[in-house]
Every structure is written in C-alpha cells, then in structure tokens.
Amino acid sequence: MGDPTGFVKMISCAKTDRILGVHVIGANASELIAEGVVAMEFGAASEDLARICHAHPTLSEVVHEAALACDKRPLHF
C-alpha cells in the first residue's frame, strides 16, 4: 500500500485472556476492526485470534500480530 503508518492494539484480560477492546489506527481501519468486533461479540480470547491462519501478505496479519502480542509473542515487532 505504500503507507507504513498505523497500528492495531488489542487489550485482553490478564486472568481469562478474553478480549476487552481493540484499537485500530491507519489505512483501512474500518476493514480491520470487523475481526475484533466479531471476536468480542462471541467472547473470544486473544489466543483464539492468534490461532487463526491469516493470509500473507494482507493487512489482516496485523490483527494476528496484536493477538500474539497479548501473550508477548508477536512474530514481527
């Protein structure tokens, strides 16, 4: 896309790992937030999103990275 600015931040409960919130800033944020919204609606844990295979190269990979970061194990930091 040629636009390296932006980020996704995911917040999960330290005890249950349930996703409490997702912040998305940058290009196509409206496309990326949908995955977080669905996960929160169904009471998902960050590990649930971390285990999903996200296509490469796509913007959705950043949601995967944010989910991994909740457990301090992002692939790219």
JSON list of N, CA and C in Angstrom, two decimals:
[
{"chain": "A", "resi": 1, "resn": "MET", "atom": "N", "xyz": [0.81, -1.19, 0.00]},
{"chain": "A", "resi": 1, "resn": "MET", "atom": "CA", "xyz": [0.00, 0.00, 0.00]},
{"chain": "A", "resi": 1, "resn": "MET", "atom": "C", "xyz": [0.86, 1.26, 0.00]},
{"chain": "A", "resi": 2, "resn": "GLY", "atom": "N", "xyz": [2.08, 1.14, 0.44]},
{"chain": "A", "resi": 2, "resn": "GLY", "atom": "CA", "xyz": [2.96, 2.29, 0.48]},
{"chain": "A", "resi": 2, "resn": "GLY", "atom": "C", "xyz": [2.69, 3.23, 1.64]},
{"chain": "A", "resi": 3, "resn": "ASP", "atom": "N", "xyz": [1.90, 2.82, 2.62]},
{"chain": "A", "resi": 3, "resn": "ASP", "atom": "CA", "xyz": [1.60, 3.65, 3.78]},
{"chain": "A", "resi": 3, "resn": "ASP", "atom": "C", "xyz": [1.92, 2.86, 5.05]},
{"chain": "A", "resi": 4, "resn": "PRO", "atom": "N", "xyz": [3.10, 3.05, 5.62]},
{"chain": "A", "resi": 4, "resn": "PRO", "atom": "CA", "xyz": [3.51, 2.25, 6.77]},
{"chain": "A", "resi": 4, "resn": "PRO", "atom": "C", "xyz": [2.96, 2.74, 8.11]},
{"chain": "A", "resi": 5, "resn": "THR", "atom": "N", "xyz": [2.15, 3.80, 8.11]},
{"chain": "A", "resi": 5, "resn": "THR", "atom": "CA", "xyz": [1.66, 4.33, 9.38]},
{"chain": "A", "resi": 5, "resn": "THR", "atom": "C", "xyz": [0.42, 3.58, 9.85]},
{"chain": "A", "resi": 6, "resn": "GLY", "atom": "N", "xyz": [0.25, 3.50, 11.15]},
{"chain": "A", "resi": 6, "resn": "GLY", "atom": "CA", "xyz": [-0.91, 2.86, 11.74]},
{"chain": "A", "resi": 6, "resn": "GLY", "atom": "C", "xyz": [-0.53, 1.72, 12.66]},
{"chain": "A", "resi": 7, "resn": "PHE", "atom": "N", "xyz": [-1.52, 1.23, 13.39]},
{"chain": "A", "resi": 7, "resn": "PHE", "atom": "CA", "xyz": [-1.28, 0.11, 14.31]},
{"chain": "A", "resi": 7, "resn": "PHE", "atom": "C", "xyz": [-2.59, -0.50, 14.75]},
{"chain": "A", "resi": 8, "resn": "VAL", "atom": "N", "xyz": [-2.50, -1.69, 15.32]},
{"chain": "A", "resi": 8, "resn": "VAL", "atom": "CA", "xyz": [-3.62, -2.36, 15.98]},
{"chain": "A", "resi": 8, "resn": "VAL", "atom": "C", "xyz": [-3.16, -2.69, 17.39]},
{"chain": "A", "resi": 9, "resn": "LYS", "atom": "N", "xyz": [-3.99, -2.34, 18.36]},
{"chain": "A", "resi": 9, "resn": "LYS", "atom": "CA", "xyz": [-3.70, -2.66, 19.75]},
{"chain": "A", "resi": 9, "resn": "LYS", "atom": "C", "xyz": [-4.87, -3.46, 20.29]},
{"chain": "A", "resi": 10, "resn": "MET", "atom": "N", "xyz": [-4.57, -4.60, 20.87]},
{"chain": "A", "resi": 10, "resn": "MET", "atom": "CA", "xyz": [-5.60, -5.46, 21.45]},
{"chain": "A", "resi": 10, "resn": "MET", "atom": "C", "xyz": [-5.37, -5.54, 22.95]},
{"chain": "A", "resi": 11, "resn": "ILE", "atom": "N", "xyz": [-6.45, -5.42, 23.71]},
{"chain": "A", "resi": 11, "resn": "ILE", "atom": "CA", "xyz": [-6.37, -5.49, 25.16]},
{"chain": "A", "resi": 11, "resn": "ILE", "atom": "C", "xyz": [-7.18, -6.70, 25.61]},
{"chain": "A", "resi": 12, "resn": "SER", "atom": "N", "xyz": [-6.54, -7.56, 26.42]},
{"chain": "A", "resi": 12, "resn": "SER", "atom": "CA", "xyz": [-7.24, -8.75, 26.91]},
{"chain": "A", "resi": 12, "resn": "SER", "atom": "C", "xyz": [-7.07, -8.86, 28.42]},
{"chain": "A", "resi": 13, "resn": "CYS", "atom": "N", "xyz": [-7.99, -9.56, 29.05]},
{"chain": "A", "resi": 13, "resn": "CYS", "atom": "CA", "xyz": [-7.96, -9.77, 30.50]},
{"chain": "A", "resi": 13, "resn": "CYS", "atom": "C", "xyz": [-6.75, -10.63, 30.86]},
{"chain": "A", "resi": 14, "resn": "ALA", "atom": "N", "xyz": [-6.01, -10.21, 31.87]},
{"chain": "A", "resi": 14, "resn": "ALA", "atom": "CA", "xyz": [-4.82, -10.95, 32.29]},
{"chain": "A", "resi": 14, "resn": "ALA", "atom": "C", "xyz": [-5.16, -12.34, 32.83]},
{"chain": "A", "resi": 15, "resn": "LYS", "atom": "N", "xyz": [-6.34, -12.49, 33.42]},
{"chain": "A", "resi": 15, "resn": "LYS", "atom": "CA", "xyz": [-6.72, -13.79, 34.01]},
{"chain": "A", "resi": 15, "resn": "LYS", "atom": "C", "xyz": [-7.39, -14.72, 33.00]},
{"chain": "A", "resi": 16, "resn": "THR", "atom": "N", "xyz": [-8.31, -14.19, 32.20]},
{"chain": "A", "resi": 16, "resn": "THR", "atom": "CA", "xyz": [-9.11, -15.04, 31.31]},
{"chain": "A", "resi": 16, "resn": "THR", "atom": "C", "xyz": [-8.69, -14.97, 29.84]},
{"chain": "A", "resi": 17, "resn": "ASP", "atom": "N", "xyz": [-7.90, -13.98, 29.48]},
{"chain": "A", "resi": 17, "resn": "ASP", "atom": "CA", "xyz": [-7.46, -13.73, 28.11]},
{"chain": "A", "resi": 17, "resn": "ASP", "atom": "C", "xyz": [-8.60, -13.25, 27.21]},
{"chain": "A", "resi": 18, "resn": "ARG", "atom": "N", "xyz": [-9.77, -13.01, 27.76]},
{"chain": "A", "resi": 18, "resn": "ARG", "atom": "CA", "xyz": [-10.90, -12.52, 26.95]},
{"chain": "A", "resi": 18, "resn": "ARG", "atom": "C", "xyz": [-10.57, -11.14, 26.41]},
{"chain": "A", "resi": 19, "resn": "ILE", "atom": "N", "xyz": [-10.88, -10.92, 25.14]},
{"chain": "A", "resi": 19, "resn": "ILE", "atom": "CA", "xyz": [-10.60, -9.64, 24.50]},
{"chain": "A", "resi": 19, "resn": "ILE", "atom": "C", "xyz": [-11.53, -8.58, 25.08]},
{"chain": "A", "resi": 20, "resn": "LEU", "atom": "N", "xyz": [-10.93, -7.51, 25.59]},
{"chain": "A", "resi": 20, "resn": "LEU", "atom": "CA", "xyz": [-11.69, -6.41, 26.19]},
{"chain": "A", "resi": 20, "resn": "LEU", "atom": "C", "xyz": [-11.86, -5.24, 25.24]},
{"chain": "A", "resi": 21, "resn": "GLY", "atom": "N", "xyz": [-10.92, -5.09, 24.31]},
{"chain": "A", "resi": 21, "resn": "GLY", "atom": "CA", "xyz": [-11.01, -3.98, 23.37]},
{"chain": "A", "resi": 21, "resn": "GLY", "atom": "C", "xyz": [-9.96, -4.10, 22.28]},
{"chain": "A", "resi": 22, "resn": "VAL", "atom": "N", "xyz": [-10.23, -3.44, 21.16]},
{"chain": "A", "resi": 22, "resn": "VAL", "atom": "CA", "xyz": [-9.30, -3.41, 20.03]},
{"chain": "A", "resi": 22, "resn": "VAL", "atom": "C", "xyz": [-9.29, -1.99, 19.48]},
{"chain": "A", "resi": 23, "resn": "HIS", "atom": "N", "xyz": [-8.10, -1.45, 19.31]},
{"chain": "A", "resi": 23, "resn": "HIS", "atom": "CA", "xyz": [-7.93, -0.12, 18.71]},
{"chain": "A", "resi": 23, "resn": "HIS", "atom": "C", "xyz": [-7.25, -0.30, 17.37]},
{"chain": "A", "resi": 24, "resn": "VAL", "atom": "N", "xyz": [-7.77, 0.35, 16.34]},
{"chain": "A", "resi": 24, "resn": "VAL", "atom": "CA", "xyz": [-7.16, 0.28, 15.01]},
{"chain": "A", "resi": 24, "resn": "VAL", "atom": "C", "xyz": [-7.01, 1.70, 14.48]},
{"chain": "A", "resi": 25, "resn": "ILE", "atom": "N", "xyz": [-5.79, 2.06, 14.13]},
{"chain": "A", "resi": 25, "resn": "ILE", "atom": "CA", "xyz": [-5.49, 3.38, 13.58]},
{"chain": "A", "resi": 25, "resn": "ILE", "atom": "C", "xyz": [-4.76, 3.17, 12.25]},
{"chain": "A", "resi": 26, "resn": "GLY", "atom": "N", "xyz": [-5.20, 3.83, 11.21]},
{"chain": "A", "resi": 26, "resn": "GLY", "atom": "CA", "xyz": [-4.49, 3.78, 9.94]},
{"chain": "A", "resi": 26, "resn": "GLY", "atom": "C", "xyz": [-5.39, 3.45, 8.77]},
{"chain": "A", "resi": 27, "resn": "ALA", "atom": "N", "xyz": [-4.74, 3.24, 7.63]},
{"chain": "A", "resi": 27, "resn": "ALA", "atom": "CA", "xyz": [-5.46, 2.93, 6.40]},
{"chain": "A", "resi": 27, "resn": "ALA", "atom": "C", "xyz": [-6.28, 1.65, 6.55]},
{"chain": "A", "resi": 28, "resn": "ASN", "atom": "N", "xyz": [-7.49, 1.68, 6.06]},
{"chain": "A", "resi": 28, "resn": "ASN", "atom": "CA", "xyz": [-8.39, 0.53, 6.10]},
{"chain": "A", "resi": 28, "resn": "ASN", "atom": "C", "xyz": [-8.73, 0.05, 7.51]},
{"chain": "A", "resi": 29, "resn": "ALA", "atom": "N", "xyz": [-8.70, 0.96, 8.47]},
{"chain": "A", "resi": 29, "resn": "ALA", "atom": "CA", "xyz": [-9.05, 0.60, 9.85]},
{"chain": "A", "resi": 29, "resn": "ALA", "atom": "C", "xyz": [-10.45, 0.02, 9.92]},
{"chain": "A", "resi": 30, "resn": "SER", "atom": "N", "xyz": [-11.36, 0.57, 9.12]},
{"chain": "A", "resi": 30, "resn": "SER", "atom": "CA", "xyz": [-12.74, 0.07, 9.13]},
{"chain": "A", "resi": 30, "resn": "SER", "atom": "C", "xyz": [-12.84, -1.37, 8.66]},
{"chain": "A", "resi": 31, "resn": "GLU", "atom": "N", "xyz": [-11.92, -1.81, 7.83]},
{"chain": "A", "resi": 31, "resn": "GLU", "atom": "CA", "xyz": [-11.90, -3.20, 7.37]},
{"chain": "A", "resi": 31, "resn": "GLU", "atom": "C", "xyz": [-11.34, -4.12, 8.46]},
{"chain": "A", "resi": 32, "resn": "LEU", "atom": "N", "xyz": [-10.35, -3.63, 9.20]},
{"chain": "A", "resi": 32, "resn": "LEU", "atom": "CA", "xyz": [-9.66, -4.45, 10.18]},
{"chain": "A", "resi": 32, "resn": "LEU", "atom": "C", "xyz": [-10.43, -4.62, 11.48]},
{"chain": "A", "resi": 33, "resn": "ILE", "atom": "N", "xyz": [-11.20, -3.63, 11.86]},
{"chain": "A", "resi": 33, "resn": "ILE", "atom": "CA", "xyz": [-11.88, -3.67, 13.15]},
{"chain": "A", "resi": 33, "resn": "ILE", "atom": "C", "xyz": [-12.95, -4.77, 13.20]},
{"chain": "A", "resi": 34, "resn": "ALA", "atom": "N", "xyz": [-13.46, -5.15, 12.04]},
{"chain": "A", "resi": 34, "resn": "ALA", "atom": "CA", "xyz": [-14.54, -6.14, 12.00]},
{"chain": "A", "resi": 34, "resn": "ALA", "atom": "C", "xyz": [-14.15, -7.46, 12.67]},
{"chain": "A", "resi": 35, "resn": "GLU", "atom": "N", "xyz": [-12.93, -7.90, 12.48]},
{"chain": "A", "resi": 35, "resn": "GLU", "atom": "CA", "xyz": [-12.50, -9.15, 13.10]},
{"chain": "A", "resi": 35, "resn": "GLU", "atom": "C", "xyz": [-12.52, -9.05, 14.62]},
{"chain": "A", "resi": 36, "resn": "GLY", "atom": "N", "xyz": [-12.07, -7.92, 15.15]},
{"chain": "A", "resi": 36, "resn": "GLY", "atom": "CA", "xyz": [-12.09, -7.71, 16.59]},
{"chain": "A", "resi": 36, "resn": "GLY", "atom": "C", "xyz": [-13.51, -7.63, 17.14]},
{"chain": "A", "resi": 37, "resn": "VAL", "atom": "N", "xyz": [-14.40, -6.99, 16.41]},
{"chain": "A", "resi": 37, "resn": "VAL", "atom": "CA", "xyz": [-15.79, -6.86, 16.83]},
{"chain": "A", "resi": 37, "resn": "VAL", "atom": "C", "xyz": [-16.46, -8.23, 16.91]},
{"chain": "A", "resi": 38, "resn": "VAL", "atom": "N", "xyz": [-16.26, -9.04, 15.90]},
{"chain": "A", "resi": 38, "resn": "VAL", "atom": "CA", "xyz": [-16.86, -10.39, 15.90]},
{"chain": "A", "resi": 38, "resn": "VAL", "atom": "C", "xyz": [-16.29, -11.21, 17.06]},
{"chain": "A", "resi": 39, "resn": "ALA", "atom": "N", "xyz": [-14.99, -11.14, 17.25]},
{"chain": "A", "resi": 39, "resn": "ALA", "atom": "CA", "xyz": [-14.37, -11.90, 18.34]},
{"chain": "A", "resi": 39, "resn": "ALA", "atom": "C", "xyz": [-14.93, -11.48, 19.69]},
{"chain": "A", "resi": 40, "resn": "MET", "atom": "N", "xyz": [-15.07, -10.16, 19.89]},
{"chain": "A", "resi": 40, "resn": "MET", "atom": "CA", "xyz": [-15.61, -9.69, 21.17]},
{"chain": "A", "resi": 40, "resn": "MET", "atom": "C", "xyz": [-17.06, -10.10, 21.36]},
{"chain": "A", "resi": 41, "resn": "GLU", "atom": "N", "xyz": [-17.84, -10.06, 20.30]},
{"chain": "A", "resi": 41, "resn": "GLU", "atom": "CA", "xyz": [-19.26, -10.45, 20.39]},
{"chain": "A", "resi": 41, "resn": "GLU", "atom": "C", "xyz": [-19.42, -11.90, 20.85]},
{"chain": "A", "resi": 42, "resn": "PHE", "atom": "N", "xyz": [-18.50, -12.76, 20.44]},
{"chain": "A", "resi": 42, "resn": "PHE", "atom": "CA", "xyz": [-18.58, -14.17, 20.79]},
{"chain": "A", "resi": 42, "resn": "PHE", "atom": "C", "xyz": [-17.72, -14.53, 22.01]},
{"chain": "A", "resi": 43, "resn": "GLY", "atom": "N", "xyz": [-17.20, -13.51, 22.70]},
{"chain": "A", "resi": 43, "resn": "GLY", "atom": "CA", "xyz": [-16.45, -13.75, 23.92]},
{"chain": "A", "resi": 43, "resn": "GLY", "atom": "C", "xyz": [-15.12, -14.43, 23.70]},
{"chain": "A", "resi": 44, "resn": "ALA", "atom": "N", "xyz": [-14.48, -14.16, 22.59]},
{"chain": "A", "resi": 44, "resn": "ALA", "atom": "CA", "xyz": [-13.22, -14.82, 22.24]},
{"chain": "A", "resi": 44, "resn": "ALA", "atom": "C", "xyz": [-12.06, -14.34, 23.10]},
{"chain": "A", "resi": 45, "resn": "ALA", "atom": "N", "xyz": [-11.08, -15.18, 23.20]},
{"chain": "A", "resi": 45, "resn": "ALA", "atom": "CA", "xyz": [-9.81, -14.84, 23.84]},
{"chain": "A", "resi": 45, "resn": "ALA", "atom": "C", "xyz": [-8.83, -14.40, 22.75]},
{"chain": "A", "resi": 46, "resn": "SER", "atom": "N", "xyz": [-7.79, -13.68, 23.15]},
{"chain": "A", "resi": 46, "resn": "SER", "atom": "CA", "xyz": [-6.80, -13.28, 22.16]},
{"chain": "A", "resi": 46, "resn": "SER", "atom": "C", "xyz": [-6.15, -14.52, 21.53]},
{"chain": "A", "resi": 47, "resn": "GLU", "atom": "N", "xyz": [-6.03, -15.58, 22.29]},
{"chain": "A", "resi": 47, "resn": "GLU", "atom": "CA", "xyz": [-5.47, -16.83, 21.77]},
{"chain": "A", "resi": 47, "resn": "GLU", "atom": "C", "xyz": [-6.31, -17.38, 20.62]},
{"chain": "A", "resi": 48, "resn": "ASP", "atom": "N", "xyz": [-7.62, -17.17, 20.67]},
{"chain": "A", "resi": 48, "resn": "ASP", "atom": "CA", "xyz": [-8.49, -17.62, 19.58]},
{"chain": "A", "resi": 48, "resn": "ASP", "atom": "C", "xyz": [-8.09, -16.94, 18.27]},
{"chain": "A", "resi": 49, "resn": "LEU", "atom": "N", "xyz": [-7.85, -15.64, 18.31]},
{"chain": "A", "resi": 49, "resn": "LEU", "atom": "CA", "xyz": [-7.44, -14.92, 17.10]},
{"chain": "A", "resi": 49, "resn": "LEU", "atom": "C", "xyz": [-6.00, -15.26, 16.72]},
{"chain": "A", "resi": 50, "resn": "ALA", "atom": "N", "xyz": [-5.17, -15.53, 17.71]},
{"chain": "A", "resi": 50, "resn": "ALA", "atom": "CA", "xyz": [-3.78, -15.88, 17.43]},
{"chain": "A", "resi": 50, "resn": "ALA", "atom": "C", "xyz": [-3.66, -17.21, 16.70]},
{"chain": "A", "resi": 51, "resn": "ARG", "atom": "N", "xyz": [-4.60, -18.12, 16.93]},
{"chain": "A", "resi": 51, "resn": "ARG", "atom": "CA", "xyz": [-4.56, -19.44, 16.30]},
{"chain": "A", "resi": 51, "resn": "ARG", "atom": "C", "xyz": [-5.13, -19.48, 14.89]},
{"chain": "A", "resi": 52, "resn": "ILE", "atom": "N", "xyz": [-5.85, -18.42, 14.50]},
{"chain": "A", "resi": 52, "resn": "ILE", "atom": "CA", "xyz": [-6.43, -18.37, 13.17]},
{"chain": "A", "resi": 52, "resn": "ILE", "atom": "C", "xyz": [-5.34, -18.06, 12.14]},
{"chain": "A", "resi": 53, "resn": "CYS", "atom": "N", "xyz": [-5.37, -18.76, 11.05]},
{"chain": "A", "resi": 53, "resn": "CYS", "atom": "CA", "xyz": [-4.43, -18.51, 9.96]},
{"chain": "A", "resi": 53, "resn": "CYS", "atom": "C", "xyz": [-4.87, -17.26, 9.20]},
{"chain": "A", "resi": 54, "resn": "HIS", "atom": "N", "xyz": [-4.03, -16.25, 9.19]},
{"chain": "A", "resi": 54, "resn": "HIS", "atom": "CA", "xyz": [-4.28, -15.01, 8.46]},
{"chain": "A", "resi": 54, "resn": "HIS", "atom": "C", "xyz": [-3.43, -15.04, 7.19]},
{"chain": "A", "resi": 55, "resn": "ALA", "atom": "N", "xyz": [-4.05, -14.75, 6.07]},
{"chain": "A", "resi": 55, "resn": "ALA", "atom": "CA", "xyz": [-3.35, -14.81, 4.78]},
{"chain": "A", "resi": 55, "resn": "ALA", "atom": "C", "xyz": [-2.18, -13.84, 4.74]},
{"chain": "A", "resi": 56, "resn": "HIS", "atom": "N", "xyz": [-1.16, -14.22, 3.98]},
{"chain": "A", "resi": 56, "resn": "HIS", "atom": "CA", "xyz": [0.03, -13.37, 3.80]},
{"chain": "A", "resi": 56, "resn": "HIS", "atom": "C", "xyz": [0.24, -13.13, 2.32]},
{"chain": "A", "resi": 57, "resn": "PRO", "atom": "N", "xyz": [0.52, -11.98, 1.90]},
{"chain": "A", "resi": 57, "resn": "PRO", "atom": "CA", "xyz": [0.57, -10.71, 2.63]},
{"chain": "A", "resi": 57, "resn": "PRO", "atom": "C", "xyz": [-0.78, -10.01, 2.59]},
{"chain": "A", "resi": 58, "resn": "THR", "atom": "N", "xyz": [-1.32, -9.72, 3.76]},
{"chain": "A", "resi": 58, "resn": "THR", "atom": "CA", "xyz": [-2.58, -8.98, 3.87]},
{"chain": "A", "resi": 58, "resn": "THR", "atom": "C", "xyz": [-2.51, -8.05, 5.08]},
{"chain": "A", "resi": 59, "resn": "LEU", "atom": "N", "xyz": [-3.41, -7.09, 5.11]},
{"chain": "A", "resi": 59, "resn": "LEU", "atom": "CA", "xyz": [-3.49, -6.21, 6.27]},
{"chain": "A", "resi": 59, "resn": "LEU", "atom": "C", "xyz": [-3.99, -6.95, 7.51]},
{"chain": "A", "resi": 60, "resn": "SER", "atom": "N", "xyz": [-4.77, -8.00, 7.31]},
{"chain": "A", "resi": 60, "resn": "SER", "atom": "CA", "xyz": [-5.32, -8.70, 8.47]},
{"chain": "A", "resi": 60, "resn": "SER", "atom": "C", "xyz": [-4.24, -9.35, 9.34]},
{"chain": "A", "resi": 61, "resn": "GLU", "atom": "N", "xyz": [-3.06, -9.49, 8.80]},
{"chain": "A", "resi": 61, "resn": "GLU", "atom": "CA", "xyz": [-1.96, -10.05, 9.60]},
{"chain": "A", "resi": 61, "resn": "GLU", "atom": "C", "xyz": [-1.66, -9.21, 10.83]},
{"chain": "A", "resi": 62, "resn": "VAL", "atom": "N", "xyz": [-1.94, -7.93, 10.76]},
{"chain": "A", "resi": 62, "resn": "VAL", "atom": "CA", "xyz": [-1.65, -7.06, 11.90]},
{"chain": "A", "resi": 62, "resn": "VAL", "atom": "C", "xyz": [-2.59, -7.38, 13.07]},
{"chain": "A", "resi": 63, "resn": "VAL", "atom": "N", "xyz": [-3.80, -7.86, 12.80]},
{"chain": "A", "resi": 63, "resn": "VAL", "atom": "CA", "xyz": [-4.71, -8.30, 13.87]},
{"chain": "A", "resi": 63, "resn": "VAL", "atom": "C", "xyz": [-4.12, -9.55, 14.53]},
{"chain": "A", "resi": 64, "resn": "HIS", "atom": "N", "xyz": [-3.59, -10.44, 13.74]},
{"chain": "A", "resi": 64, "resn": "HIS", "atom": "CA", "xyz": [-2.92, -11.64, 14.24]},
{"chain": "A", "resi": 64, "resn": "HIS", "atom": "C", "xyz": [-1.75, -11.26, 15.14]},
{"chain": "A", "resi": 65, "resn": "GLU", "atom": "N", "xyz": [-0.94, -10.31, 14.69]},
{"chain": "A", "resi": 65, "resn": "GLU", "atom": "CA", "xyz": [0.20, -9.85, 15.47]},
{"chain": "A", "resi": 65, "resn": "GLU", "atom": "C", "xyz": [-0.25, -9.24, 16.80]},
{"chain": "A", "resi": 66, "resn": "ALA", "atom": "N", "xyz": [-1.32, -8.45, 16.78]},
{"chain": "A", "resi": 66, "resn": "ALA", "atom": "CA", "xyz": [-1.83, -7.84, 18.01]},
{"chain": "A", "resi": 66, "resn": "ALA", "atom": "C", "xyz": [-2.31, -8.91, 18.99]},
{"chain": "A", "resi": 67, "resn": "ALA", "atom": "N", "xyz": [-2.94, -9.96, 18.48]},
{"chain": "A", "resi": 67, "resn": "ALA", "atom": "CA", "xyz": [-3.40, -11.06, 19.33]},
{"chain": "A", "resi": 67, "resn": "ALA", "atom": "C", "xyz": [-2.21, -11.79, 19.94]},
{"chain": "A", "resi": 68, "resn": "LEU", "atom": "N", "xyz": [-1.18, -12.02, 19.15]},
{"chain": "A", "resi": 68, "resn": "LEU", "atom": "CA", "xyz": [0.03, -12.65, 19.67]},
{"chain": "A", "resi": 68, "resn": "LEU", "atom": "C", "xyz": [0.72, -11.77, 20.71]},
{"chain": "A", "resi": 69, "resn": "ALA", "atom": "N", "xyz": [0.67, -10.46, 20.51]},
{"chain": "A", "resi": 69, "resn": "ALA", "atom": "CA", "xyz": [1.32, -9.53, 21.43]},
{"chain": "A", "resi": 69, "resn": "ALA", "atom": "C", "xyz": [0.65, -9.54, 22.81]},
{"chain": "A", "resi": 70, "resn": "CYS", "atom": "N", "xyz": [-0.61, -9.92, 22.88]},
{"chain": "A", "resi": 70, "resn": "CYS", "atom": "CA", "xyz": [-1.27, -10.02, 24.19]},
{"chain": "A", "resi": 70, "resn": "CYS", "atom": "C", "xyz": [-0.56, -11.03, 25.08]},
{"chain": "A", "resi": 71, "resn": "ASP", "atom": "N", "xyz": [0.08, -12.01, 24.46]},
{"chain": "A", "resi": 71, "resn": "ASP", "atom": "CA", "xyz": [0.82, -13.05, 25.19]},
{"chain": "A", "resi": 71, "resn": "ASP", "atom": "C", "xyz": [2.33, -12.84, 25.05]},
{"chain": "A", "resi": 72, "resn": "LYS", "atom": "N", "xyz": [2.72, -11.63, 24.63]},
{"chain": "A", "resi": 72, "resn": "LYS", "atom": "CA", "xyz": [4.13, -11.25, 24.47]},
{"chain": "A", "resi": 72, "resn": "LYS", "atom": "C", "xyz": [4.88, -12.17, 23.52]},
{"chain": "A", "resi": 73, "resn": "ARG", "atom": "N", "xyz": [4.24, -12.53, 22.39]},
{"chain": "A", "resi": 73, "resn": "ARG", "atom": "CA", "xyz": [4.92, -13.37, 21.41]},
{"chain": "A", "resi": 73, "resn": "ARG", "atom": "C", "xyz": [4.63, -12.97, 19.96]},
{"chain": "A", "resi": 74, "resn": "PRO", "atom": "N", "xyz": [4.70, -11.66, 19.65]},
{"chain": "A", "resi": 74, "resn": "PRO", "atom": "CA", "xyz": [4.47, -11.27, 18.25]},
{"chain": "A", "resi": 74, "resn": "PRO", "atom": "C", "xyz": [5.59, -11.79, 17.35]},
{"chain": "A", "resi": 75, "resn": "LEU", "atom": "N", "xyz": [5.25, -12.05, 16.10]},
{"chain": "A", "resi": 75, "resn": "LEU", "atom": "CA", "xyz": [6.24, -12.52, 15.14]},
{"chain": "A", "resi": 75, "resn": "LEU", "atom": "C", "xyz": [7.11, -11.38, 14.63]},
{"chain": "A", "resi": 76, "resn": "HIS", "atom": "N", "xyz": [6.49, -10.21, 14.42]},
{"chain": "A", "resi": 76, "resn": "HIS", "atom": "CA", "xyz": [7.19, -9.03, 13.91]},
{"chain": "A", "resi": 76, "resn": "HIS", "atom": "C", "xyz": [6.95, -7.88, 14.88]},
{"chain": "A", "resi": 77, "resn": "PHE", "atom": "N", "xyz": [7.99, -7.35, 15.44]},
{"chain": "A", "resi": 77, "resn": "PHE", "atom": "CA", "xyz": [7.81, -6.22, 16.37]},
{"chain": "A", "resi": 77, "resn": "PHE", "atom": "C", "xyz": [8.76, -5.11, 16.07]}
]
